[in-house]
Short mmCIF file of C-alpha atoms in Angstrom, two decimals:
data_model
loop_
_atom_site.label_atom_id
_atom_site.label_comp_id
_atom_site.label_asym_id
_atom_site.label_seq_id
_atom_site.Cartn_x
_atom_site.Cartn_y
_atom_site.Cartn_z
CA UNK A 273 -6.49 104.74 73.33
CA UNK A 274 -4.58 104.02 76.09
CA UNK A 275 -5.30 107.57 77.57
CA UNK A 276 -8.84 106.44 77.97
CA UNK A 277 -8.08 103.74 80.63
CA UNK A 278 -8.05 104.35 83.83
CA UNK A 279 -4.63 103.97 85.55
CA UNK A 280 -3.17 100.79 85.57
CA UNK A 281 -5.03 99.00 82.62
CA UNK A 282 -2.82 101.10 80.10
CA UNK A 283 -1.68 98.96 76.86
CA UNK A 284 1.70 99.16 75.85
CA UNK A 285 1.54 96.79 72.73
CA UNK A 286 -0.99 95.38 71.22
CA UNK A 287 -0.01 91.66 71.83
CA UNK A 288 -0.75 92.52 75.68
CA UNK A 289 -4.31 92.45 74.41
CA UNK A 290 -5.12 89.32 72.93
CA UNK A 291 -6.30 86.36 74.54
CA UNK A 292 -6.04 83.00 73.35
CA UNK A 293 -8.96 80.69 73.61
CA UNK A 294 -9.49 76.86 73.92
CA UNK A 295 -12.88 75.99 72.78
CA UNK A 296 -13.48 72.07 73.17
CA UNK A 297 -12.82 69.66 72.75
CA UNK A 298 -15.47 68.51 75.35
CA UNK A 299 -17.57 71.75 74.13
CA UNK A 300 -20.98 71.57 72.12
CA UNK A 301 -20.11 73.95 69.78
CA UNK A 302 -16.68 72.46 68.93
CA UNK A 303 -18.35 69.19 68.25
CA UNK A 304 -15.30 67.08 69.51
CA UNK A 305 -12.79 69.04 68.72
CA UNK A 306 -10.48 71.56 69.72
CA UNK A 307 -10.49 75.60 68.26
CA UNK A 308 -7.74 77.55 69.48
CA UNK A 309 -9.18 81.27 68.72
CA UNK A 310 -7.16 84.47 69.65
CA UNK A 311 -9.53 87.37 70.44
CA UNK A 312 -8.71 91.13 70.15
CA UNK A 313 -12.14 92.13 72.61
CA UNK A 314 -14.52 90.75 70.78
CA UNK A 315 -12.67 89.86 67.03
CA UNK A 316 -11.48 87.03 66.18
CA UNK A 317 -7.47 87.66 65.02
CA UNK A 318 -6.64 83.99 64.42
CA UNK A 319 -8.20 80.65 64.61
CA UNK A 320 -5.93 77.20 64.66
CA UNK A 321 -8.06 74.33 64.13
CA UNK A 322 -7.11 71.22 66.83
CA UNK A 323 -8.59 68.14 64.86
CA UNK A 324 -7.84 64.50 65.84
CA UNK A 325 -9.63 63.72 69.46
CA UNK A 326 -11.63 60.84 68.20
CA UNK A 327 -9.47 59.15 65.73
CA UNK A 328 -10.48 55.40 65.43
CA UNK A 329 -8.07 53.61 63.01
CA UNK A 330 -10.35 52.91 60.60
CA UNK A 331 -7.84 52.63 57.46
CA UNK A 332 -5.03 50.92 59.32
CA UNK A 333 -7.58 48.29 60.63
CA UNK A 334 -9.07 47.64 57.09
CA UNK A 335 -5.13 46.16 56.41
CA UNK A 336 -6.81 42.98 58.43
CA UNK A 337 -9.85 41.68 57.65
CA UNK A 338 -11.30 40.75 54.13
CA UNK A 339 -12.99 43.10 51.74
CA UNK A 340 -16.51 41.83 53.20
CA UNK A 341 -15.83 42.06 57.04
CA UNK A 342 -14.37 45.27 56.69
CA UNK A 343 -17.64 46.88 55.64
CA UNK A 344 -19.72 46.81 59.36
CA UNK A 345 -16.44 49.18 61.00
CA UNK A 346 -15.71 51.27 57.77
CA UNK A 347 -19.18 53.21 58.52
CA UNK A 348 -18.37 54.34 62.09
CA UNK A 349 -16.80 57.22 60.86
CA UNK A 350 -20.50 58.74 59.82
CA UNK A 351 -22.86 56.79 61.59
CA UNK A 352 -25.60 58.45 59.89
CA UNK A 353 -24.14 58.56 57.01
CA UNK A 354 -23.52 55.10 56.83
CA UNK A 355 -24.87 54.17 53.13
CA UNK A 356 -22.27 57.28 51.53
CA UNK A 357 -19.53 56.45 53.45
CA UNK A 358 -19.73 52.74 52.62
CA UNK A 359 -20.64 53.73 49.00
CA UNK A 360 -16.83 54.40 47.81
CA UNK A 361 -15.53 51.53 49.30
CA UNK A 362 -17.74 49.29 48.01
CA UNK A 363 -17.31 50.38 43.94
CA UNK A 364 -13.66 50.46 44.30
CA UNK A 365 -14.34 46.61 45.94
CA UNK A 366 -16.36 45.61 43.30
CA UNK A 367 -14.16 47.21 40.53
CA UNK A 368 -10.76 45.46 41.87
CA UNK A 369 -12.29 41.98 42.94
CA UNK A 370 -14.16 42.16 38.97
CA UNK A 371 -17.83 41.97 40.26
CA UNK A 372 -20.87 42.68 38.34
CA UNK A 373 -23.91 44.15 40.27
CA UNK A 374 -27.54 43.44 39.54
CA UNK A 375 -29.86 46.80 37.95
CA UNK A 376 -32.20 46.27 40.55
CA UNK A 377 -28.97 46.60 43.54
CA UNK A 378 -27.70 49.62 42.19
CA UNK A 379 -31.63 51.42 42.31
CA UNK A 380 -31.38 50.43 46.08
CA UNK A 381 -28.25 51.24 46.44
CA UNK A 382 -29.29 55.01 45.14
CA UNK A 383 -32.96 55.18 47.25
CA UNK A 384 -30.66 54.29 50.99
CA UNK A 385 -28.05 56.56 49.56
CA UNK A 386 -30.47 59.59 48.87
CA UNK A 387 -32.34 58.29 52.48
CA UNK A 388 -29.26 58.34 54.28
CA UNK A 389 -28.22 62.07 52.95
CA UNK A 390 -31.22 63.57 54.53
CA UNK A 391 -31.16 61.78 57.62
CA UNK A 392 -27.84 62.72 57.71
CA UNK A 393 -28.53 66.71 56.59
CA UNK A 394 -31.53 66.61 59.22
CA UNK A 395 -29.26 65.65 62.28
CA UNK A 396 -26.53 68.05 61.17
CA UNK A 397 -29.70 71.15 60.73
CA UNK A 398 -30.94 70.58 63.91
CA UNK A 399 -27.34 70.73 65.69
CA UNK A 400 -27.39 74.08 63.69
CA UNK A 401 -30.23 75.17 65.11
CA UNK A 402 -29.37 74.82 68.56
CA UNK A 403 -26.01 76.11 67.90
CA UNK A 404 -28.36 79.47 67.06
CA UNK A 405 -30.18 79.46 69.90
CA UNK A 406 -33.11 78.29 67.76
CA UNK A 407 -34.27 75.22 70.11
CA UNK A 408 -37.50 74.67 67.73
CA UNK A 409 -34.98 73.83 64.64
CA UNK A 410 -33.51 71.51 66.96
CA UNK A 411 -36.81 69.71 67.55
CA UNK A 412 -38.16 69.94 64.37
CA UNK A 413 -35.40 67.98 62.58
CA UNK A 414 -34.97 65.57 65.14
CA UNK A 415 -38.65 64.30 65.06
CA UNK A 416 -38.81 64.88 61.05
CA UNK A 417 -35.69 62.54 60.47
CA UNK A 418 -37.43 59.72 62.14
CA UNK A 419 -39.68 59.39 59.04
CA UNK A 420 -36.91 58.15 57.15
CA UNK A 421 -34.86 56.17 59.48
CA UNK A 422 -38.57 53.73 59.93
CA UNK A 423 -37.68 53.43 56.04
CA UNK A 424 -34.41 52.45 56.63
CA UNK A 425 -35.35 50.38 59.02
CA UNK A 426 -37.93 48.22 57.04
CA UNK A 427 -34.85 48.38 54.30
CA UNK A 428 -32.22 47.02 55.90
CA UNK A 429 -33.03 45.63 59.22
CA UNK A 430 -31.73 48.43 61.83
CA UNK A 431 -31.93 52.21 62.25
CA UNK A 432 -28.74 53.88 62.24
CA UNK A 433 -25.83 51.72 61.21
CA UNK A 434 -26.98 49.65 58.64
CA UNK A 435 -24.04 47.75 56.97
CA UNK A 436 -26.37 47.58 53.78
CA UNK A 437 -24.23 48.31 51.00
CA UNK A 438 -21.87 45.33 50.25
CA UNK A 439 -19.53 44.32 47.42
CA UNK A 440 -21.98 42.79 44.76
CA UNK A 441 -25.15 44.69 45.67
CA UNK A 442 -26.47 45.15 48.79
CA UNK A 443 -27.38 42.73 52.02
CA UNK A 444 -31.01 42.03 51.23
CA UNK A 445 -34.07 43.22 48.75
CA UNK A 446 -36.74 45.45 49.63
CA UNK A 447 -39.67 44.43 51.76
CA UNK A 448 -43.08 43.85 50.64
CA UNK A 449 -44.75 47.12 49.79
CA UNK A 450 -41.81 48.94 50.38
CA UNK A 451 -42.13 51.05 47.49
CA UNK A 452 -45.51 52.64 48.43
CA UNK A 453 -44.63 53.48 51.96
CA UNK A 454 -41.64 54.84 50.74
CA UNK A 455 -42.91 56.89 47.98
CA UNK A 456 -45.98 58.11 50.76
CA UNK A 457 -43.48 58.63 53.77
CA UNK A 458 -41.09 60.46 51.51
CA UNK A 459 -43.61 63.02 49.79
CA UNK A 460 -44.29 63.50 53.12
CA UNK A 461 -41.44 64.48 54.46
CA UNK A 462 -40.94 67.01 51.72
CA UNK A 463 -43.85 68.94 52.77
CA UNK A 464 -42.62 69.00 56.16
CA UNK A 465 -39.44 70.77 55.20
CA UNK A 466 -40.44 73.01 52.87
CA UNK A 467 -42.31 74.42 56.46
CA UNK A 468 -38.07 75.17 57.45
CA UNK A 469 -38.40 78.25 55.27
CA UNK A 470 -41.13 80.31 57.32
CA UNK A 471 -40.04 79.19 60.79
CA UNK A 472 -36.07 78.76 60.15
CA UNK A 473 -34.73 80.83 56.93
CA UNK A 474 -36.76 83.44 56.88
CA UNK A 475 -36.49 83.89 60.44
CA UNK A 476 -34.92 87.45 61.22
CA UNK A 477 -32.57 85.92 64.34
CA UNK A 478 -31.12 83.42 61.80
CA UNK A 479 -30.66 85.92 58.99
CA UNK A 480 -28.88 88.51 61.06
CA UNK A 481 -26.28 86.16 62.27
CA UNK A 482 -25.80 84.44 59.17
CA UNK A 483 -25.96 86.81 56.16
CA UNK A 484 -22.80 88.33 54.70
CA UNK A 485 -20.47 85.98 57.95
CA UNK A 486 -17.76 83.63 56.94
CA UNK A 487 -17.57 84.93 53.36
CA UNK A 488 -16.11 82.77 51.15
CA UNK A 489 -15.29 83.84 47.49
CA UNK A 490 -15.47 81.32 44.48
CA UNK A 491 -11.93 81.83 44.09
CA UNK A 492 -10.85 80.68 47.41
CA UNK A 493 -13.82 77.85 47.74
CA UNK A 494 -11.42 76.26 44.92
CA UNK A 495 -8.15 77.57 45.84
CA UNK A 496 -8.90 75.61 49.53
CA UNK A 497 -10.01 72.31 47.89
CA UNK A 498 -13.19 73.03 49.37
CA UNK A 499 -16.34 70.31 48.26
CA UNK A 500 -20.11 69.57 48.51
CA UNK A 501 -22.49 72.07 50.05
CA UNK A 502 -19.43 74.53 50.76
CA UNK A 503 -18.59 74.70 47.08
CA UNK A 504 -21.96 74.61 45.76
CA UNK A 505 -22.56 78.01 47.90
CA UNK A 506 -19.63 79.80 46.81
CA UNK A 507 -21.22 79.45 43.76
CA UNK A 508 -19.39 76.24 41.89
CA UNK A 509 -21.88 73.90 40.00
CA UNK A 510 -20.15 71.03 41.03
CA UNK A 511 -21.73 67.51 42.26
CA UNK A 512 -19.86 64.26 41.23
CA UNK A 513 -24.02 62.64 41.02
CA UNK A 514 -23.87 65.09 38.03
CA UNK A 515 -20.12 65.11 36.94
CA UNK A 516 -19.00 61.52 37.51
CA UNK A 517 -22.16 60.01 37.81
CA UNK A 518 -22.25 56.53 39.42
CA UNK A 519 -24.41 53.28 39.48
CA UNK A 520 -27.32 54.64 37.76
CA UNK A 521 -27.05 58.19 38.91
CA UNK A 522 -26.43 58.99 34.98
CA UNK A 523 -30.02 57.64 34.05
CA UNK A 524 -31.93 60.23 36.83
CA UNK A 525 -32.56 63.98 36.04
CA UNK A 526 -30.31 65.24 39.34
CA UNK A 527 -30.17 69.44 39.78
CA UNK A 528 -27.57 71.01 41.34
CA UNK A 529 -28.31 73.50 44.08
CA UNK A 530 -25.94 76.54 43.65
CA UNK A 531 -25.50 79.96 45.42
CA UNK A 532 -23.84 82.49 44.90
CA UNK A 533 -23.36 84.29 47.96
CA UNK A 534 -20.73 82.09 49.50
CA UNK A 535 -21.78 83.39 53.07
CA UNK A 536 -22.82 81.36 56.45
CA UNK A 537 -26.45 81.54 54.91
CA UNK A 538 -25.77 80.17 51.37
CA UNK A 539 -23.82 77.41 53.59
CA UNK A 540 -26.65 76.96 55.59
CA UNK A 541 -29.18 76.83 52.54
CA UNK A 542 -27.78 74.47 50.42
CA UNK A 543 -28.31 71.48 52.26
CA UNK A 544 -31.70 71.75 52.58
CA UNK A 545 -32.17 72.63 49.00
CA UNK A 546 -30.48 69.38 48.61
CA UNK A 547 -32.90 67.33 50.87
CA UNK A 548 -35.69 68.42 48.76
CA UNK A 549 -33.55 67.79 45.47
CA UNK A 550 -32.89 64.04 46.82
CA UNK A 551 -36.96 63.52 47.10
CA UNK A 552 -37.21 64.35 43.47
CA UNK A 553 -33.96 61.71 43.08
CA UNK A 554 -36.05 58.81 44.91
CA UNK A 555 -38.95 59.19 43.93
CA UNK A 556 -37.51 58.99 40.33
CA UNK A 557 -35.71 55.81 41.39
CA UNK A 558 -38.74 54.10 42.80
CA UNK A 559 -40.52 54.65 39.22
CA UNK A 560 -37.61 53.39 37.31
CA UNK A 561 -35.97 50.66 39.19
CA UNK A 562 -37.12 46.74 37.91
CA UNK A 563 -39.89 45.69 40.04
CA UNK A 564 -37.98 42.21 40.86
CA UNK A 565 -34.14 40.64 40.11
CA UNK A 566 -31.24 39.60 42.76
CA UNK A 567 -29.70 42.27 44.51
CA UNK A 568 -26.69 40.37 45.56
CA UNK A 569 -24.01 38.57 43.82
CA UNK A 570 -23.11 35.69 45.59
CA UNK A 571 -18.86 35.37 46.14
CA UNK A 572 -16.75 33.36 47.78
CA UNK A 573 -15.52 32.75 51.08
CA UNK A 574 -12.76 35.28 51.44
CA UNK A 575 -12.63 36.82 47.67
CA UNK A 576 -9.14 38.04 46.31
CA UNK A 577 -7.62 39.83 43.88
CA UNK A 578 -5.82 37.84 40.90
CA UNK A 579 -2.83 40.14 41.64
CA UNK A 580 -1.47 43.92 42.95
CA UNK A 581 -3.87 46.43 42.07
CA UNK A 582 -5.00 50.00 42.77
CA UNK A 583 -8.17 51.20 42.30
CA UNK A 584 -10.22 54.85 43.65
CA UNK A 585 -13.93 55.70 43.70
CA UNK A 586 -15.63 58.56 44.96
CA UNK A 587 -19.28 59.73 45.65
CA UNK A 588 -20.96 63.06 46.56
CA UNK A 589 -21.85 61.76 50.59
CA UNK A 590 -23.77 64.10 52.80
CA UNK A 591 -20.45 66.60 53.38
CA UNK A 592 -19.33 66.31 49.94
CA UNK A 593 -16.63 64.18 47.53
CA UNK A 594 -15.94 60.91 49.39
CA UNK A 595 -13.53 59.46 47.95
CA UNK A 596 -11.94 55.49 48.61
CA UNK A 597 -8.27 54.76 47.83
CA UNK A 598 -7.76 50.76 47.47
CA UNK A 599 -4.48 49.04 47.02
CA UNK A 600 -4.61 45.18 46.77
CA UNK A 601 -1.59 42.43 46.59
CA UNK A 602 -3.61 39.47 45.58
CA UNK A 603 -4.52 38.23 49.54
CA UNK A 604 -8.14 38.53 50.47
CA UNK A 605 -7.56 41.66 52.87
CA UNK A 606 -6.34 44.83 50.99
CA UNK A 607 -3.01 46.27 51.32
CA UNK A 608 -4.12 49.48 52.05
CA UNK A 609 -7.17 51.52 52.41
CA UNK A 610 -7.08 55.28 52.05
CA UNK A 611 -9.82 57.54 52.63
CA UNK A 612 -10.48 61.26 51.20
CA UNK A 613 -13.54 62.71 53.37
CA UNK A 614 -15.50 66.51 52.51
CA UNK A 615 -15.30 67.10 56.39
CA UNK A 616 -11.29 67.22 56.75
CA UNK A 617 -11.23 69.23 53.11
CA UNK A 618 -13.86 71.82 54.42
CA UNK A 619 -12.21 72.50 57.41
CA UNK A 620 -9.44 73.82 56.03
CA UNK A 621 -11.23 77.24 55.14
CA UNK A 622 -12.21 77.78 58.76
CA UNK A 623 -9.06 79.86 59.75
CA UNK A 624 -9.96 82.05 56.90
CA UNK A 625 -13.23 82.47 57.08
CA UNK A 626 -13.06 83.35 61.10
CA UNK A 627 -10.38 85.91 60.68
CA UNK A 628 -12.14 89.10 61.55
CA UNK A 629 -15.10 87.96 62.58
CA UNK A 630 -16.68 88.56 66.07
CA UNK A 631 -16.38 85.11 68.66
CA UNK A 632 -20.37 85.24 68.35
CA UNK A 633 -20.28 84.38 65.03
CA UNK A 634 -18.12 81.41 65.35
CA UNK A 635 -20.62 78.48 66.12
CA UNK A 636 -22.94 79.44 62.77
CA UNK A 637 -19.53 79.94 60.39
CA UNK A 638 -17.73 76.56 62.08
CA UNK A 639 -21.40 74.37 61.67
CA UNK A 640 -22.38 75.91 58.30
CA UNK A 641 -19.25 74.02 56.87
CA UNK A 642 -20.53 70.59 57.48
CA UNK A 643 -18.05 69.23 59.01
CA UNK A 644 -18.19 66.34 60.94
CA UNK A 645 -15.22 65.41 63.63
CA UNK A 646 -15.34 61.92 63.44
CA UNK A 647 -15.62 61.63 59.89
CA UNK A 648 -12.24 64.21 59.41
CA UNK A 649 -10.46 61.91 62.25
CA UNK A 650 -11.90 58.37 61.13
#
């Protein structure tokens, strides 16, 4: 090899060759964060994952208000996300503080939920699609997603952080007529996205720099702890709406979207299979939920525990299993609040799945596991 070069640019050993890369953490395709990547010409060799530039506090500062004022900052983490990443806390509230919630509530609860995923899912496809070069799938999802956040808007009074879900229910009922807007706004929006396949998956660009990059076996999808749309694409049937169903998630027919192939494709796939899956989920909702009843039990200024006690609860949010450690000592603000989040638990397969991989492919392996910065720092 080095015989090839002309005089001067000679080798000796092949650590003179690598270079060491900082991408972020001010860089779009990082999203916030900081990949150190060292590059052997175009190859990825190794790839150290820099998490933690916006890290907000949010467990530490749960230690100081009650267990209702903590609910508007708990949901900063995933701003559009905000229903899921409320959800855990909320059961785990309601479990330790011994509060019973309405049938009616927990239907809601499961329509924003299933709302929430897809508007959540549409932001994080159309990031995708710029991150490909793809500038329609970037405009597509953006405009799409607005269907639903007018519905969440009518639901709970505001468009992107909606500090709906509350211990005992949620903050208010639905408005007049709500159901048939919803049902006609959501049907909808499933046509639109079943248009992604012609423009977006089938799409030649997207296939070429997706299919058979950032492989990831079944074996290792486990071994790493991996969860949600990550998993499900490495081919593990595993959704906690299905396995450890809550509310009334046990009383809806909920499929499980599963692939097999475990590549950035599969990754990319699944989520949208998903969106679709969680139109079938509200519309199923909207039939069965009781067409009137409180959706709020009323509590107490400052509601405590009767004593120390632990509790954990954990949904299937947008990225995954979301899961909501509470530990209480009786005072009306818990001890300690400890959060388990899909984004910080897919991550962890990055530096494997970008070994050997060329620095092209980077942006569609890193997006395709749905992984959200903020969310991972919180």
């Amino acid at each position: 090899m080095t015989a090839e070069l002309p005089p001067g640019l000679a080798l000796q050993k092949v650590d003179e060759r690598i270079m060491t890369l900082n991408v972020g953490p001010q860089h779009p395709g990082s999203g916030h964060m900081r990949i150190v990547v060292q590059i052997d010409g175009d190859y990825i060799v190794a790839c150290d994952p820099d998490p933690g530039y916006v890290h907000r506090g949010e467990e530490k500062m749960a230690e100081y208000r009650n267990y209702i004022t903590n609910i508007p900052h708990l949901e900063r983490p995933v701003i559009h996300d905000s229903c899921n990443v409320l959800y855990p806390y909320v059961l785990g509230a309601e479990e330790i503080l011994g509060i019973e919630v309405s049938e009616r509530a927990k239907y809601v609860r499961v329509i924003a939920s299933e709302l929430n995923r897809c508007i959540y899912t549409m932001y994080w496809l159309a990031i995708y699609g710029i991150f490909l070069g793809h500038s329609t799938m970037f405009m597509w999802p953006a405009g799409d997603r607005e269907l639903l956040i007018d519905l969440m808007e009518k639901m709970t009074g505001a468009r992107v952080t909606h500090a709906h879900f509350v211990p005992g229910g949620v903050r208010n009922d639905l408005p007049p007529n709500f159901e048939d807007v919803c049902l006609r706004q959501v049907n909808y929006f499933e046509k639109r996205i079943k248009e992604y396949a012609a423009v977006f998956y089938d799409n030649p660009i997207l296939i070429s720099r997706t299919r058979d990059t950032g492989v990831l076996s079944r074996q290792d999808a486990i071994r790493l702890g991996t969860t949600g749309s990550v998993l499900r694409a490495s081919g593990v049937d595993y959704d906690l709406r299905v396995k450890e169903p809550y509310d009334v998630y046990d009383e809806l027919d909920v499929h499980t979207n599963v692939m097999k192939e475990g590549d950035s494709y599969a990754r990319s796939r699944v989520p949208w299979l998903d969106m679709m899956e969680s139109c079938n989920i509200i519309r199923q909702a909207l039939q069965k939920m009781p067409k009137s009843g409180s959706v709020r039990t009323k509590l107490k200024p400052n509601p405590k525990t009767k004593g120390p006690e632990t509790v954990y609860k954990r949904v299937e949010s947008g990225r995954g299993s979301l899961g909501c450690y509470i530990v209480s000592d009786g005072k009306p603000e818990p001890y300690r609040v400890k959060m388990s989040v899909g984004s910080f638990r897919n991550l962890i397969a990055l530096p494997y799945l970008l070994k050997g991989e060329k620095l092209g492919n980077m942006p569609s392996v890193y997006w395709s596991l749905n992984y959200w910065p903020v969310e991972a720092d919180r």
